[in-house]
Amino acid sequence: MDKNELIGQITKTNEAILFEFYGRMKGVIANRYGKSKGFQFAMLNKNLNELMDLVCRNNQLIRRLK
């Protein structure tokens, strides 16, 4: 796999992470279970932290390409 293909794969992965985050946000906003706003913010923060870990891993891969 050449450098450009790898960068393309990383870019697609980053996009997939963002779409996953969007889907999770919609779930929190929908608040189907009647939880409080505090719960919504806690879940949003938890999801953001999980997804930021994935973004950081991808950024590490990008840095290795230099």
Coordinates of N, CA and C in Angstrom, one line a residue:
M1 N 0.9 -1.2 0.0 CA 0.0 0.0 0.0 C 0.9 1.2 0.0
D2 N 0.6 2.2 -0.9 CA 1.4 3.4 -0.9 C 0.9 4.4 0.0
K3 N 1.7 5.5 0.2 CA 1.4 6.6 1.1 C 0.0 7.2 0.9
N4 N -0.3 7.4 -0.4 CA -1.6 8.1 -0.7 C -2.8 7.2 -0.3
E5 N -2.7 5.9 -0.6 CA -3.8 5.0 -0.2 C -4.0 5.0 1.3
L6 N -2.9 5.0 2.0 CA -2.9 4.9 3.5 C -3.6 6.2 4.0
I7 N -3.2 7.3 3.5 CA -3.8 8.6 3.9 C -5.3 8.6 3.6
G8 N -5.7 8.0 2.4 CA -7.1 7.9 2.0 C -7.9 7.1 3.0
Q9 N -7.3 6.0 3.4 CA -7.9 5.1 4.4 C -8.1 5.8 5.7
I10 N -7.1 6.5 6.2 CA -7.2 7.2 7.4 C -8.3 8.3 7.4
T11 N -8.3 9.0 6.2 CA -9.3 10.1 6.1 C -10.7 9.5 6.1
K12 N -10.9 8.3 5.5 CA -12.3 7.7 5.5 C -12.6 7.2 6.9
T13 N -11.6 6.8 7.7 CA -11.8 6.3 9.0 C -12.2 7.5 9.9
N14 N -11.5 8.7 9.7 CA -11.9 9.9 10.5 C -13.3 10.3 10.2
E15 N -13.7 10.2 8.9 CA -15.1 10.6 8.5 C -16.1 9.6 9.2
A16 N -15.8 8.3 9.2 CA -16.6 7.4 9.8 C -16.8 7.6 11.3
I17 N -15.7 8.0 12.0 CA -15.8 8.4 13.4 C -16.7 9.6 13.6
L18 N -16.6 10.6 12.8 CA -17.5 11.7 12.9 C -18.9 11.4 12.7
F19 N -19.2 10.5 11.7 CA -20.6 10.1 11.5 C -21.1 9.3 12.7
E20 N -20.3 8.5 13.3 CA -20.6 7.7 14.5 C -20.9 8.7 15.7
F21 N -20.1 9.7 15.8 CA -20.4 10.7 16.9 C -21.7 11.4 16.6
Y22 N -22.0 11.7 15.4 CA -23.3 12.4 15.1 C -24.4 11.5 15.4
G23 N -24.3 10.2 15.1 CA -25.4 9.3 15.5 C -25.6 9.1 17.0
R24 N -24.5 9.1 17.7 CA -24.6 9.0 19.1 C -25.2 10.3 19.7
M25 N -24.9 11.4 19.2 CA -25.4 12.7 19.6 C -26.9 12.7 19.4
K26 N -27.4 12.2 18.3 CA -28.8 12.2 18.0 C -29.5 11.4 19.1
G27 N -28.9 10.3 19.5 CA -29.5 9.4 20.5 C -29.6 10.1 21.8
V28 N -28.6 10.9 22.2 CA -28.6 11.6 23.4 C -29.7 12.7 23.4
I29 N -29.7 13.4 22.3 CA -30.7 14.5 22.1 C -32.1 14.0 22.1
A30 N -32.3 12.8 21.5 CA -33.7 12.3 21.5 C -34.2 12.0 22.9
N31 N -33.3 11.6 23.8 CA -33.6 11.4 25.2 C -34.8 10.5 25.3
R32 N -34.7 9.3 24.7 CA -35.9 8.4 24.7 C -36.2 7.9 26.1
Y33 N -35.3 7.9 27.0 CA -35.5 7.3 28.3 C -35.9 8.2 29.4
G34 N -36.2 9.5 29.0 CA -36.7 10.5 30.0 C -35.6 10.8 31.0
K35 N -34.4 10.7 30.7 CA -33.3 11.1 31.6 C -33.1 12.6 31.7
S36 N -32.5 13.0 32.8 CA -32.3 14.4 33.0 C -31.2 15.0 32.0
K37 N -31.2 16.3 31.9 CA -30.2 17.0 31.1 C -28.8 16.6 31.6
G38 N -28.6 16.5 32.9 CA -27.3 16.1 33.4 C -26.8 14.8 32.8
F39 N -27.7 13.8 32.7 CA -27.4 12.5 32.2 C -27.0 12.7 30.7
Q40 N -27.8 13.5 30.0 CA -27.5 13.8 28.5 C -26.1 14.3 28.4
F41 N -25.7 15.3 29.2 CA -24.4 15.8 29.1 C -23.3 14.8 29.5
A42 N -23.6 14.0 30.5 CA -22.6 13.0 30.9 C -22.4 12.0 29.7
M43 N -23.5 11.5 29.1 CA -23.3 10.6 28.0 C -22.6 11.2 26.8
L44 N -22.9 12.5 26.5 CA -22.3 13.2 25.4 C -20.8 13.2 25.7
N45 N -20.4 13.6 26.9 CA -19.0 13.7 27.3 C -18.3 12.3 27.2
K46 N -19.0 11.2 27.6 CA -18.4 9.9 27.6 C -18.2 9.5 26.1
N47 N -19.2 9.7 25.3 CA -19.1 9.4 23.9 C -18.0 10.2 23.2
L48 N -17.9 11.5 23.5 CA -16.8 12.3 22.9 C -15.5 11.8 23.3
N49 N -15.3 11.4 24.6 CA -14.0 10.9 25.0 C -13.6 9.6 24.3
E50 N -14.6 8.7 24.1 CA -14.3 7.4 23.4 C -13.9 7.7 22.0
L51 N -14.6 8.6 21.3 CA -14.3 8.8 19.9 C -13.1 9.6 19.7
M52 N -12.7 10.5 20.7 CA -11.5 11.3 20.6 C -10.3 10.3 20.7
D53 N -10.4 9.3 21.5 CA -9.4 8.3 21.5 C -9.1 7.7 20.2
L54 N -10.2 7.4 19.4 CA -10.0 6.8 18.1 C -9.4 7.8 17.1
V55 N -9.8 9.1 17.3 CA -9.2 10.1 16.4 C -7.7 10.3 16.7
C56 N -7.3 10.2 18.0 CA -5.9 10.3 18.4 C -5.1 9.1 17.8
R57 N -5.6 7.9 17.8 CA -5.0 6.8 17.2 C -4.7 7.0 15.7
N58 N -5.7 7.6 15.0 CA -5.6 7.9 13.6 C -4.5 8.9 13.4
N59 N -4.5 9.9 14.2 CA -3.5 11.0 14.1 C -2.1 10.5 14.3
Q60 N -1.9 9.5 15.2 CA -0.6 8.9 15.3 C -0.2 8.1 14.1
L61 N -1.1 7.5 13.4 CA -0.8 6.9 12.1 C -0.4 7.9 11.1
I62 N -1.1 9.0 11.0 CA -0.7 10.1 10.1 C 0.7 10.6 10.4
R63 N 1.0 10.8 11.6 CA 2.3 11.3 12.0 C 3.4 10.3 11.5
R64 N 3.2 9.0 11.5 CA 4.2 8.1 11.1 C 4.4 8.1 9.6
L65 N 3.6 8.8 8.8 CA 3.8 8.9 7.4 C 4.8 9.9 7.0
K66 N 5.2 10.8 7.9 CA 6.1 11.8 7.6 C 7.5 11.3 7.4

